[in-house]
mmCIF file of C-alpha atoms in Angstrom:
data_model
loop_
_atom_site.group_PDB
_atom_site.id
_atom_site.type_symbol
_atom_site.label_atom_id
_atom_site.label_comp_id
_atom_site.label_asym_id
_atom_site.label_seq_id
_atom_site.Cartn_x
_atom_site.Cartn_y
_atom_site.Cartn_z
ATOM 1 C CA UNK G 1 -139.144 -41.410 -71.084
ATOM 2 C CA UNK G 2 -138.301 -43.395 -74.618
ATOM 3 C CA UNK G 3 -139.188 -39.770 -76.779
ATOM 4 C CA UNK G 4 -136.911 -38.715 -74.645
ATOM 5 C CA UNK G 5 -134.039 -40.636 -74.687
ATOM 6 C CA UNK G 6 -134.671 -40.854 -78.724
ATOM 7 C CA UNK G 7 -134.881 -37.414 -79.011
ATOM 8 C CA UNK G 8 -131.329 -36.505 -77.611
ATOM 9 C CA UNK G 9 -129.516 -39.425 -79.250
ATOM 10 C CA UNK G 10 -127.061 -38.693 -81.640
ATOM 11 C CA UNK G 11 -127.867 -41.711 -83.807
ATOM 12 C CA UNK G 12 -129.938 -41.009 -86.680
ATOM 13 C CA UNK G 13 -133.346 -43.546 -85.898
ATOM 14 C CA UNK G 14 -135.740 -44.205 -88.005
ATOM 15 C CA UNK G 15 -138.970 -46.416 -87.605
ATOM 16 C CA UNK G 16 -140.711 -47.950 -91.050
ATOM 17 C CA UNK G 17 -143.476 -49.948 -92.070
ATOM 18 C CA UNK G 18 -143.760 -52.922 -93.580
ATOM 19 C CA UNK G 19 -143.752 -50.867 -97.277
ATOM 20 C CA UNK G 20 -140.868 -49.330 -95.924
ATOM 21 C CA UNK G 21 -143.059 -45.970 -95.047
ATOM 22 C CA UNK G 22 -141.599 -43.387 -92.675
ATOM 23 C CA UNK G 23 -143.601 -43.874 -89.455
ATOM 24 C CA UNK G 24 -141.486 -41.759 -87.010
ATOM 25 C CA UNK G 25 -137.659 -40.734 -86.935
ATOM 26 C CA UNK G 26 -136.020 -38.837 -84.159
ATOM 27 C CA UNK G 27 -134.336 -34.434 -84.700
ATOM 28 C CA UNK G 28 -130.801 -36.208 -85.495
ATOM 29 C CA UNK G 29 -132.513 -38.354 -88.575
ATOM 30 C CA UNK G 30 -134.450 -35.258 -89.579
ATOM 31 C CA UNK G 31 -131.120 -33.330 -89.423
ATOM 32 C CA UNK G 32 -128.870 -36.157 -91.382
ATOM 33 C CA UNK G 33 -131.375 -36.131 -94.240
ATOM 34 C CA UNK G 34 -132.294 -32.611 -94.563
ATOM 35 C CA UNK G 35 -135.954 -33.074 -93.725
ATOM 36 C CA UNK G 36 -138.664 -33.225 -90.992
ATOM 37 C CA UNK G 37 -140.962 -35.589 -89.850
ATOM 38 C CA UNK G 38 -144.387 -33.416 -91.770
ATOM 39 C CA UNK G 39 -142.567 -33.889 -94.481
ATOM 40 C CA UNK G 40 -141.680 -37.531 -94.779
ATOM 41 C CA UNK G 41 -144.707 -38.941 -92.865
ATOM 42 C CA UNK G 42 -145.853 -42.232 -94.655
ATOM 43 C CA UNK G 43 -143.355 -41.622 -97.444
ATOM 44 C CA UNK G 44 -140.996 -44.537 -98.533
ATOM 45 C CA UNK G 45 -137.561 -44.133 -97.318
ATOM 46 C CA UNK G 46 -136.698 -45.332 -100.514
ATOM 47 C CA UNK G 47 -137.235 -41.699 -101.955
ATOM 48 C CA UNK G 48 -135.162 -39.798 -99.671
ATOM 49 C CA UNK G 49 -132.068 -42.757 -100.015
ATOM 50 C CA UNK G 50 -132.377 -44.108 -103.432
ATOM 51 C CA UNK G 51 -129.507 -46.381 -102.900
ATOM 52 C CA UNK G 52 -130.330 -50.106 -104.686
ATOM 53 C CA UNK G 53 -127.928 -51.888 -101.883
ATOM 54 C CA UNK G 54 -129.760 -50.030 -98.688
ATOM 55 C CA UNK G 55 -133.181 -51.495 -100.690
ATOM 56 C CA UNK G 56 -132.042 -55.170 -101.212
ATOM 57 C CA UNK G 57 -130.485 -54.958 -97.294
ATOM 58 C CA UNK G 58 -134.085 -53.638 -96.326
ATOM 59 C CA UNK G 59 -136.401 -56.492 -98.476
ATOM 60 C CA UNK G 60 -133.799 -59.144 -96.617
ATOM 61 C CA UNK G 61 -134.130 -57.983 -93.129
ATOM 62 C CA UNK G 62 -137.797 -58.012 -92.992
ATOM 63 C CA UNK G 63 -137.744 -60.871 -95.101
ATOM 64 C CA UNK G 64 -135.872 -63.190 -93.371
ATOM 65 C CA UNK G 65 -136.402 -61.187 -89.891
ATOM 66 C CA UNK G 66 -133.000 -60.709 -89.170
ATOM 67 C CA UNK G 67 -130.944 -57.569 -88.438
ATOM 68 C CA UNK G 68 -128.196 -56.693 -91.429
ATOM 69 C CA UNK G 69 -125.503 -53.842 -90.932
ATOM 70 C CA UNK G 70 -123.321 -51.665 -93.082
ATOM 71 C CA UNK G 71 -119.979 -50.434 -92.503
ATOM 72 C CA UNK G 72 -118.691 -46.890 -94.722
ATOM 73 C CA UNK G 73 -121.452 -46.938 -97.097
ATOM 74 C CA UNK G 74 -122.093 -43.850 -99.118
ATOM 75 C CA UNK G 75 -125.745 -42.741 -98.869
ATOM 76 C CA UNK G 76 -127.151 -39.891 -101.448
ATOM 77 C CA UNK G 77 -128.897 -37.406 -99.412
ATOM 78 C CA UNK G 78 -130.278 -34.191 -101.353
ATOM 79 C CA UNK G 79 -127.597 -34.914 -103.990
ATOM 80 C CA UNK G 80 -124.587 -35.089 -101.972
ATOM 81 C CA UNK G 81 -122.801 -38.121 -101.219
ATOM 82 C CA UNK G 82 -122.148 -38.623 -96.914
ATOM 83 C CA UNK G 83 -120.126 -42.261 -95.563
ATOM 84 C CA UNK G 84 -122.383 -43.866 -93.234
ATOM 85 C CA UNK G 85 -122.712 -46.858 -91.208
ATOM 86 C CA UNK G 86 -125.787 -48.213 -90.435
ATOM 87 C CA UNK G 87 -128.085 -51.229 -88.853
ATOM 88 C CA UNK G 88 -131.573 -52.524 -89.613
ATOM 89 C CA UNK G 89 -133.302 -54.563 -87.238
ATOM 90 C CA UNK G 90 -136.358 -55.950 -87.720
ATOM 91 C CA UNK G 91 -139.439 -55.062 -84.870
ATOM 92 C CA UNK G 92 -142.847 -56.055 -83.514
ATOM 93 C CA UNK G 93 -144.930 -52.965 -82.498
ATOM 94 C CA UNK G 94 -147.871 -52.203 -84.327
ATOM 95 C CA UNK G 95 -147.567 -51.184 -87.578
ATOM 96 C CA UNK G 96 -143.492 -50.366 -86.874
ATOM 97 C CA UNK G 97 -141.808 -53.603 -89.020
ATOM 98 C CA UNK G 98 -137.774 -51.970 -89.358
ATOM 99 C CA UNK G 99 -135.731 -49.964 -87.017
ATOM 100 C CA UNK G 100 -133.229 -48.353 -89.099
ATOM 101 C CA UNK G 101 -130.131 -46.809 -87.359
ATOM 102 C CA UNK G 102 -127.475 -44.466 -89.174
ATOM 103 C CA UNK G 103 -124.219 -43.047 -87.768
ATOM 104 C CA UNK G 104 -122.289 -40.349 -90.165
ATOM 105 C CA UNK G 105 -118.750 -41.605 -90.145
ATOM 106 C CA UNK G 106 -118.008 -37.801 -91.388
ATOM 107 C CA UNK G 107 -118.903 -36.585 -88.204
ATOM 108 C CA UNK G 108 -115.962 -39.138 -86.736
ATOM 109 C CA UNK G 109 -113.580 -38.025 -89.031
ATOM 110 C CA UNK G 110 -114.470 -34.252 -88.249
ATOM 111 C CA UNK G 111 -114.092 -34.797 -84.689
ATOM 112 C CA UNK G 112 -110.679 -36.453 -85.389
ATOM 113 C CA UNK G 113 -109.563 -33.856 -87.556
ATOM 114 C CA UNK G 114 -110.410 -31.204 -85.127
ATOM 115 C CA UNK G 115 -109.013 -32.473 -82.637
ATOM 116 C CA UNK G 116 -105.699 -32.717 -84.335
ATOM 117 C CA UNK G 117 -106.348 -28.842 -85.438
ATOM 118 C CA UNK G 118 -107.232 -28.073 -81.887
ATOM 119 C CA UNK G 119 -103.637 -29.878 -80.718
ATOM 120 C CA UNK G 120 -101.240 -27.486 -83.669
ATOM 121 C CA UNK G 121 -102.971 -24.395 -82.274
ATOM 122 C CA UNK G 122 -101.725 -24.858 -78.688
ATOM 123 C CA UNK G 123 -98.601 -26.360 -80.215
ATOM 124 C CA UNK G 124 -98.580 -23.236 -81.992
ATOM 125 C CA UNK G 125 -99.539 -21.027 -78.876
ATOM 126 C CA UNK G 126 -96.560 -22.586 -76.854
ATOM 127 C CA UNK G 127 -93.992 -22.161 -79.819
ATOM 128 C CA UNK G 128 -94.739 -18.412 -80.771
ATOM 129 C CA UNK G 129 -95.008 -16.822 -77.029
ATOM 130 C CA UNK G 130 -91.396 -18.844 -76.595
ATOM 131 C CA UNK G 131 -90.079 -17.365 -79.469
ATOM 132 C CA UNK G 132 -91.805 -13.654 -78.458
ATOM 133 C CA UNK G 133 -89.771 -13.908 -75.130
ATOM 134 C CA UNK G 134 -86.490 -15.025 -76.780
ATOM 135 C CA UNK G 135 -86.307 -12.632 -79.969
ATOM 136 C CA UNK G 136 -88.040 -9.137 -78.433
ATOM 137 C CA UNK G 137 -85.924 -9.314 -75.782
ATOM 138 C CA UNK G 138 -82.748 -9.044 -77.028
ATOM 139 C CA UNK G 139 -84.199 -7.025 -80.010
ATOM 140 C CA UNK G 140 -84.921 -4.209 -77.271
ATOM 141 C CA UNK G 141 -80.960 -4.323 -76.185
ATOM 142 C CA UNK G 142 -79.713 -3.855 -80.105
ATOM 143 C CA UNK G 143 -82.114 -1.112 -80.592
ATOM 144 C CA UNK G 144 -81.136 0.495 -77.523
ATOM 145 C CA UNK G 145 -77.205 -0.100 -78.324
ATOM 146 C CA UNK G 146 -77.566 1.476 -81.840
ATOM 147 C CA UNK G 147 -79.251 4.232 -80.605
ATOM 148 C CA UNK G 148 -76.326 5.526 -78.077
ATOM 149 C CA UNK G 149 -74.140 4.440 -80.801
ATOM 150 C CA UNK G 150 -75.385 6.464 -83.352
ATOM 151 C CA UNK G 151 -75.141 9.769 -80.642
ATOM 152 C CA UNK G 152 -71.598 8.988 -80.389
ATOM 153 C CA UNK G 153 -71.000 8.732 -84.462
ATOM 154 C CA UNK G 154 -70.022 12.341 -85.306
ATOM 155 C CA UNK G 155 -70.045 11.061 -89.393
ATOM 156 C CA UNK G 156 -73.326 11.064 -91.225
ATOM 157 C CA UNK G 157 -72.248 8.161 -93.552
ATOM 158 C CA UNK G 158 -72.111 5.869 -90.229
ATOM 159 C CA UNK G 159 -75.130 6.744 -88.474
ATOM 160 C CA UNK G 160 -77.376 5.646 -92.123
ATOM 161 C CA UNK G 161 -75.870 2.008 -90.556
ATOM 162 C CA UNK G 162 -77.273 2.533 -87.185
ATOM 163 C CA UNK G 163 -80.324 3.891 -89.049
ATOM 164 C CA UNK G 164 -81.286 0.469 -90.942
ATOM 165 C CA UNK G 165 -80.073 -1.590 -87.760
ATOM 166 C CA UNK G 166 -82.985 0.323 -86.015
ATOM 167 C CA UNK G 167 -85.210 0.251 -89.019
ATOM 168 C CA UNK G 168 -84.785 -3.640 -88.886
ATOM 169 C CA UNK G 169 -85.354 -3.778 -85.769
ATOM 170 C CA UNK G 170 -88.413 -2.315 -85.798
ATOM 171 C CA UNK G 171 -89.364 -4.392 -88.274
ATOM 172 C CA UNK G 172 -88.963 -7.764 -86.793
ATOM 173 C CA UNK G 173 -90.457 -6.434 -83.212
ATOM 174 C CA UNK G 174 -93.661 -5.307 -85.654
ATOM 175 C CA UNK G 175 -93.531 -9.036 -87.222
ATOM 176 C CA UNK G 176 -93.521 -10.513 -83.862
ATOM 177 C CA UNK G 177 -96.061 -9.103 -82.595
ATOM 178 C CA UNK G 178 -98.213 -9.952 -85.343
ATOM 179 C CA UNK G 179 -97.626 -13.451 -84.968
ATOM 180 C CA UNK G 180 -98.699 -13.045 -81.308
ATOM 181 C CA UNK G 181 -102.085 -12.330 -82.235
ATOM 182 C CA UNK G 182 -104.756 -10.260 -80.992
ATOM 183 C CA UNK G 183 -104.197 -9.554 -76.903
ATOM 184 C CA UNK G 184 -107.340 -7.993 -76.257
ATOM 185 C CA UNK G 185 -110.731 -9.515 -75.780
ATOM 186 C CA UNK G 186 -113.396 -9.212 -79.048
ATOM 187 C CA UNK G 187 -115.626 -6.319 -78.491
ATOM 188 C CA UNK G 188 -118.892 -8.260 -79.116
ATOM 189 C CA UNK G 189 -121.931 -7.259 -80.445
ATOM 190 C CA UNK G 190 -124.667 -8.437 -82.347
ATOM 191 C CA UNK G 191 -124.071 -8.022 -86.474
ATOM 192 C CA UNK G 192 -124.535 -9.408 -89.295
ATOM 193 C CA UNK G 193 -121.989 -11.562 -90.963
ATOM 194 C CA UNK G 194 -122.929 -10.627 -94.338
ATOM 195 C CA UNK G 195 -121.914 -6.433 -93.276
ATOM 196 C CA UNK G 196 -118.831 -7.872 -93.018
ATOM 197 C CA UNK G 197 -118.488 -9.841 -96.093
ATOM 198 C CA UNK G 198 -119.507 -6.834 -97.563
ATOM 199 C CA UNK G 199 -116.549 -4.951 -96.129
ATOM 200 C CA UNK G 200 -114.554 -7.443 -96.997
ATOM 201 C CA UNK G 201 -115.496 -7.190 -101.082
ATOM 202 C CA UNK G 202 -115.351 -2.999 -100.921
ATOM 203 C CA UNK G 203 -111.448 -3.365 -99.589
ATOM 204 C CA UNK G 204 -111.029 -6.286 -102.174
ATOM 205 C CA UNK G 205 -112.457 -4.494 -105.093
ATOM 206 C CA UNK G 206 -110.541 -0.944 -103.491
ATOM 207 C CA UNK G 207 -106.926 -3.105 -103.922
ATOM 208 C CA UNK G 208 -107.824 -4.995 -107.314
ATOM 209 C CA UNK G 209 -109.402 -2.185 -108.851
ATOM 210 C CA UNK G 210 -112.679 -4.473 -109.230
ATOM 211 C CA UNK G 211 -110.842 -6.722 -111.451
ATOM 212 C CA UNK G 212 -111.171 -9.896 -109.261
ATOM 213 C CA UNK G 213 -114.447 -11.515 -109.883
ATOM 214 C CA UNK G 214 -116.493 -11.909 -106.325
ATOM 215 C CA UNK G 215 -119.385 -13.616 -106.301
ATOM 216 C CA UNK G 216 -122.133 -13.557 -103.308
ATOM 217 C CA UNK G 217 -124.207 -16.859 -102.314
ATOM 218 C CA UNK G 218 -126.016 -15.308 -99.113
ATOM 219 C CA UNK G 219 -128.606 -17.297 -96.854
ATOM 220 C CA UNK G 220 -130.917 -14.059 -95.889
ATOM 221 C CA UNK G 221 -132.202 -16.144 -92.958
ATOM 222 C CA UNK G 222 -129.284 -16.226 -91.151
ATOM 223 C CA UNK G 223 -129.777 -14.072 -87.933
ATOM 224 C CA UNK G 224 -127.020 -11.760 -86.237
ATOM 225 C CA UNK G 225 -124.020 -13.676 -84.519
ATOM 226 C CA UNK G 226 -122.026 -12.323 -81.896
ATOM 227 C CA UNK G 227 -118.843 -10.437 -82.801
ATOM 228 C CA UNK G 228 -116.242 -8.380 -82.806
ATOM 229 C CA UNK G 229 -116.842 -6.403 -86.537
ATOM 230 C CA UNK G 230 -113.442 -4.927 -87.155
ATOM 231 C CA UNK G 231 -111.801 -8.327 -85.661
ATOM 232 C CA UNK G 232 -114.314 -10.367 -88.174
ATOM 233 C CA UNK G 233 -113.300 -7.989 -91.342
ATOM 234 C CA UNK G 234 -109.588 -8.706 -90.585
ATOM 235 C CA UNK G 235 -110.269 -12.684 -90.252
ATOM 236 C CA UNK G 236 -112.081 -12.613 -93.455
ATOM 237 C CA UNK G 237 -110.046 -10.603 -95.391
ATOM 238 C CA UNK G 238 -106.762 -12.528 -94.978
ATOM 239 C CA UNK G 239 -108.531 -15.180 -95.979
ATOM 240 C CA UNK G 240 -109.805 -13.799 -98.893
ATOM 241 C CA UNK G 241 -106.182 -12.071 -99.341
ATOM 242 C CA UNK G 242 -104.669 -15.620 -99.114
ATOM 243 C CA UNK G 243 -107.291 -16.824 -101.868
ATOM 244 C CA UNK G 244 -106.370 -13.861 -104.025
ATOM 245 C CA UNK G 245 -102.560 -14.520 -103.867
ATOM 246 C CA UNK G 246 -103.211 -18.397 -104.657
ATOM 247 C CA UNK G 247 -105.181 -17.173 -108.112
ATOM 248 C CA UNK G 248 -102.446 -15.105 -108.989
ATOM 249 C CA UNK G 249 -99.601 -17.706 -108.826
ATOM 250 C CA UNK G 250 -101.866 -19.196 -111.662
ATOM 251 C CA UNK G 251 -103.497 -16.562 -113.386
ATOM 252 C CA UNK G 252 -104.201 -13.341 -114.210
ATOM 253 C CA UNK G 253 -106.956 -11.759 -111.615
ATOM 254 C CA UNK G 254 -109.649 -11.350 -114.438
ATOM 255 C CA UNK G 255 -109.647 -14.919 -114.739
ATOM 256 C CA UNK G 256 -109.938 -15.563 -111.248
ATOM 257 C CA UNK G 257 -113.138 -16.109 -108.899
ATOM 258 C CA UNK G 258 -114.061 -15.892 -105.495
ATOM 259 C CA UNK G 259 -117.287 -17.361 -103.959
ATOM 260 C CA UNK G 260 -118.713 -16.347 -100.773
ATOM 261 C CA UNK G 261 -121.500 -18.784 -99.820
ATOM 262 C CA UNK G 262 -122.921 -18.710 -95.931
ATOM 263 C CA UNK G 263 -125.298 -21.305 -94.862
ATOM 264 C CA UNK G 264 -126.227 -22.653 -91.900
ATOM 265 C CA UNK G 265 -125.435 -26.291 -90.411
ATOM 266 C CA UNK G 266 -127.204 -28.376 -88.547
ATOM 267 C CA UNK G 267 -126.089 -30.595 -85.549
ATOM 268 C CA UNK G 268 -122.605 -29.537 -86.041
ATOM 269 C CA UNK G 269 -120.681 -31.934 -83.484
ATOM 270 C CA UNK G 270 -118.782 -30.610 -82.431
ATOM 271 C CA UNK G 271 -118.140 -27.083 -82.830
ATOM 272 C CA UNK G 272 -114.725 -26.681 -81.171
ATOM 273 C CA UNK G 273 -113.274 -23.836 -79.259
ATOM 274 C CA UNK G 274 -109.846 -23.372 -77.098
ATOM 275 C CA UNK G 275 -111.319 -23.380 -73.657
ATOM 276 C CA UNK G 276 -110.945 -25.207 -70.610
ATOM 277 C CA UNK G 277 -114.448 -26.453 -71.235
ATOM 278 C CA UNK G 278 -113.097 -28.105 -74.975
ATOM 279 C CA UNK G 279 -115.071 -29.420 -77.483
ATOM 280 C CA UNK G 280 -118.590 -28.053 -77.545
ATOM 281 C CA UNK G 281 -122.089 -29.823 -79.403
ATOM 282 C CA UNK G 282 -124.237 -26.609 -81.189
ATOM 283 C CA UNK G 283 -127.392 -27.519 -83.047
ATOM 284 C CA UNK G 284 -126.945 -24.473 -85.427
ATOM 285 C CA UNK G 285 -124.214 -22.652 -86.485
ATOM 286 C CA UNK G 286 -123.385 -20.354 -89.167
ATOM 287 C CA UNK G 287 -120.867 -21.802 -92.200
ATOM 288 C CA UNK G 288 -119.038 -19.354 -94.526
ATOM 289 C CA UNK G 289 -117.439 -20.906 -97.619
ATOM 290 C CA UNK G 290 -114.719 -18.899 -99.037
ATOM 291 C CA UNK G 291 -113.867 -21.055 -102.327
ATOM 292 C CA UNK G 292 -111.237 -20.204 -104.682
ATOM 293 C CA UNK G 293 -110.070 -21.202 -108.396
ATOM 294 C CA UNK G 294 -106.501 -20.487 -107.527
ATOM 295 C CA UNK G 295 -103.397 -23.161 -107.405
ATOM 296 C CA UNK G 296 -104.559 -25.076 -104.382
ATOM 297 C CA UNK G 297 -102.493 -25.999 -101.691
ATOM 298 C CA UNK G 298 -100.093 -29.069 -101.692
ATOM 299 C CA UNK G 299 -100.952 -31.831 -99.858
ATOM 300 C CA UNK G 300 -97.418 -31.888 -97.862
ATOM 301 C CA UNK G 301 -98.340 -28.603 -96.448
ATOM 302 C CA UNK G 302 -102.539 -28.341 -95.989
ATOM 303 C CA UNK G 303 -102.019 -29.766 -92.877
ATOM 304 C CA UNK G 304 -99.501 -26.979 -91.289
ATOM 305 C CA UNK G 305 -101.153 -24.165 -92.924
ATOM 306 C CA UNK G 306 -102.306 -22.703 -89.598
ATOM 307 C CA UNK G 307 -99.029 -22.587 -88.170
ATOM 308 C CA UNK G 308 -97.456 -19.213 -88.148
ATOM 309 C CA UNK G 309 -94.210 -19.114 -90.973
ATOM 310 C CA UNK G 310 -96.091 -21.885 -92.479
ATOM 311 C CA UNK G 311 -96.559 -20.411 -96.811
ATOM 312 C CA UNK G 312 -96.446 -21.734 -99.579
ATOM 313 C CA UNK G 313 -95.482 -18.580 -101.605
ATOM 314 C CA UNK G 314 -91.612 -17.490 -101.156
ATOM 315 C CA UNK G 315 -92.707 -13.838 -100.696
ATOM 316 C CA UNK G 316 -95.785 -15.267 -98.286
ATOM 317 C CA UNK G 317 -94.613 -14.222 -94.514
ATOM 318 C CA UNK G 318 -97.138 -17.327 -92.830
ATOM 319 C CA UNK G 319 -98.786 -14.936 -90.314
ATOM 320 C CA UNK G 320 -102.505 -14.555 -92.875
ATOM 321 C CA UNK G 321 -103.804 -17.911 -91.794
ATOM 322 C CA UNK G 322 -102.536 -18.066 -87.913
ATOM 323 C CA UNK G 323 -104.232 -15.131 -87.198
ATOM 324 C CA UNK G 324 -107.430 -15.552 -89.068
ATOM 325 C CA UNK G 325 -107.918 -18.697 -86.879
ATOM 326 C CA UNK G 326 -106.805 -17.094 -83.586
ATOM 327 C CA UNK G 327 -109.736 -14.652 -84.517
ATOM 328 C CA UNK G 328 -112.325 -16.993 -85.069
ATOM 329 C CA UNK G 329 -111.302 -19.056 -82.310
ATOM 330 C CA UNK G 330 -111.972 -15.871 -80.239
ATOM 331 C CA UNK G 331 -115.265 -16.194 -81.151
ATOM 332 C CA UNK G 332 -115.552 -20.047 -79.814
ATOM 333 C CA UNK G 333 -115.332 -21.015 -84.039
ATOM 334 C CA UNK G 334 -113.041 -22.848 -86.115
ATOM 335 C CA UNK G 335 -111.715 -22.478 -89.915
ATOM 336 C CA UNK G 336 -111.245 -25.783 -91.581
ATOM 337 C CA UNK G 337 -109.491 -25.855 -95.223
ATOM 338 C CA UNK G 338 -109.774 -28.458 -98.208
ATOM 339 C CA UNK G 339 -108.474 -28.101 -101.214
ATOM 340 C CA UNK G 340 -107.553 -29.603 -104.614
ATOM 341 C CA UNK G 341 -105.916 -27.835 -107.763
ATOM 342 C CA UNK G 342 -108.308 -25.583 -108.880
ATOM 343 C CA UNK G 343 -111.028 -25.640 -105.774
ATOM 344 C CA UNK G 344 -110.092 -24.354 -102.410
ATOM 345 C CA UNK G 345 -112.136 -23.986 -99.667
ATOM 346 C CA UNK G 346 -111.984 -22.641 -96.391
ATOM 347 C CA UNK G 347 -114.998 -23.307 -93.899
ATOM 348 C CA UNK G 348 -115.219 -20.728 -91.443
ATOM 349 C CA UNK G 349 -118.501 -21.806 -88.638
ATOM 350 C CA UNK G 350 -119.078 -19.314 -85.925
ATOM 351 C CA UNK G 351 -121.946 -19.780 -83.107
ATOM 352 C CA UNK G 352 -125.350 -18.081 -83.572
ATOM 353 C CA UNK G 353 -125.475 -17.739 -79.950
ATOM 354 C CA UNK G 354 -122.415 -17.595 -77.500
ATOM 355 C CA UNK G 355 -121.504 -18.080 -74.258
ATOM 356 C CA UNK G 356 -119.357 -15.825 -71.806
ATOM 357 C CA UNK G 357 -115.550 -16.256 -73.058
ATOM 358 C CA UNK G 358 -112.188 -16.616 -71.608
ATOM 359 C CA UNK G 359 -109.707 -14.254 -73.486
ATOM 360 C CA UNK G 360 -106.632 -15.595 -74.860
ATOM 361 C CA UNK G 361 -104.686 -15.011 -77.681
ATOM 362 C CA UNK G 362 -101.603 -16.523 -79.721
ATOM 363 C CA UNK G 363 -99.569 -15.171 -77.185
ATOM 364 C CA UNK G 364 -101.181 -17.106 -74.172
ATOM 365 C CA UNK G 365 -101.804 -20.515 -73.199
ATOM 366 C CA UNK G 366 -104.447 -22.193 -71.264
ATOM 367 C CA UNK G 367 -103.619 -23.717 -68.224
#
């Protein structure tokens, strides 16, 4: 009953000797430091956090046999930096000595942050099937006016005016209706993600001429996902589009780059989808980096950049972003953006496995 319980906790827990030696640490340790137990059986824990205040709190606890505990420390784990909190308690069972506990405040601050992302899409949902109703409407009556109008008009120079009132027309009816999004559900298959990457650099390299610099950082041993291919490509490319645009606001597209990097992630907590059923825990899923060397986007707008008319270009339309994350949200994912001048990142994660979903698009809300 106690392997189980520490098996399925979310805290990272790790058990050490009196030389601080890695007797036994439960899947969400081996996940937080990028490591199994094989591995680090019997070796200090000093080795995989070299940090000299984590040592000092360590030599005091068992020491003076009392339990010490951190609040937003930064631990270096396989030479990245992660904001923990953690607790070391001092034990009696064999040749256990220290119980050391470690919550990711990361994985907090994710959850708030998707949350919040979660909140704009249906704000977003709600906005742009109000606006659908109130502007096609009335966009069907002008259309329909201009065209008896221009039966009646007997003089070519005034039916060229009913001619661009239909033209624009048709024009705003065609931008509505790509803000609305997708309104059938993905075709799903299996594939593989890096097919469509690779779809995504031929139509790339087809508009620049091959004078944008793409550069591939594929994990081979990521399996098929579930998804919709064509639906994928068109995710993908508008945000590679979207990268493309923000290099050439800055520089000339030789000089630009464009990194595609998958990977997969462990214990990603949680892996949100717009469902009834919310926020969902997956132990694997598949990350795609899309990084950029391009302006960046301003802090006033990063966090609005998913809303549809949201750009930061004057000749930018806001409809890109919106719809790549409808997409992936199709697929029970989620596209997360940082960025700073000169790095910008989008994180796209989609499922390795999937269950059944319940269609809905831009245009449709959940009840």
């Amino acid at each position: 009953m106690q392997n189980i319980i520490l098996d399925n906790l979310n805290t990272a827990v790790v058990v050490l000797d009196q030389g601080f030696r890695v007797l036994t640490l439960n899947p969400a340790a081996e996940t937080l430091l990028d490591t199994s137990l094989k591995r680090v059986l019997n070796q200090s824990i000093i080795i995989l956090i070299p940090e000299e205040s984590f040592r000092e709190d360590l030599d005091r606890s068992l020491s003076q046999h009392q339990q010490f505990t951190r609040r937003e420390t930064d631990f270096p784990i396989n030479g990245e930096m992660i904001n923990v909190d953690y607790s070391i308690s001092p034990i009696t069972c064999g040749e256990a000595k220290l119980l050391l506990e470690i919550n990711p405040r990361d994985r907090l601050q994710r959850i708030t942050r998707e949350e919040s992302l979660i909140a704009k899409q249906e704000t977003s949902k709600i906005l742009v099937r109000g606006l659908a109703h109130e502007v096609k409407n009335p966009l069907g009556g002008i259309r329909g006016a201009a065209q008896l109008l221009a039966r009646e008009l007997d003089e070519p120079g005034l039916k060229e005016f009913t001619d661009i009132i239909i033209q624009e027309v048709d024009r705003l009816r065609d931008l509505v209706d790509q803000m609305l999004g997708p309104l059938q559900p993905p075709k799903m298959q299996a594939l593989s993600l890096h097919e469509v990457l690779e779809r995504v650099v031929q139509l790339i390299n087809a508009e620049t001429g091959g004078e944008l610099r793409l550069l591939r950082d594929y994990d081979p041993s990521i399996p098929d996902i579930p998804g919709d291919f064509e639906r994928l490509i068109q995710a993908i490319l508008n945000l590679v589009r979207n990268a493309m645009q923000a290099i050439d606001q800055v520089m000339t597209r030789s000089e630009g780059v464009i990194t595609l990097r998958t990977r997969i992630a462990r214990q990603f907590s949680p892996l949100s989808k717009l469902s009834k059923k919310g926020a969902q825990k997956r132990r694997l899923v598949c990350h795609l980096s899309i990084i950029d060397n391009g302006s960046g986007i301003p802090a006033d707008l990063i966090e609005n950049i998913f809303y549809p008319m949201i750009s930061g270009r004057a000749e930018g339309t806001g409809i890109g972003l919106p719809m790549a994350q409808s997409i992936i949200s199709l697929h029970q994912g989620l596209i997360e953006c940082d960025s700073k001048p000169g790095t910008t990142t989008f994180h796209v994660y989609l499922p390795l496995s999937q269950e059944p979903l319940q269609p809905f698009s831009m245009a449709t809300s959940q009840e």
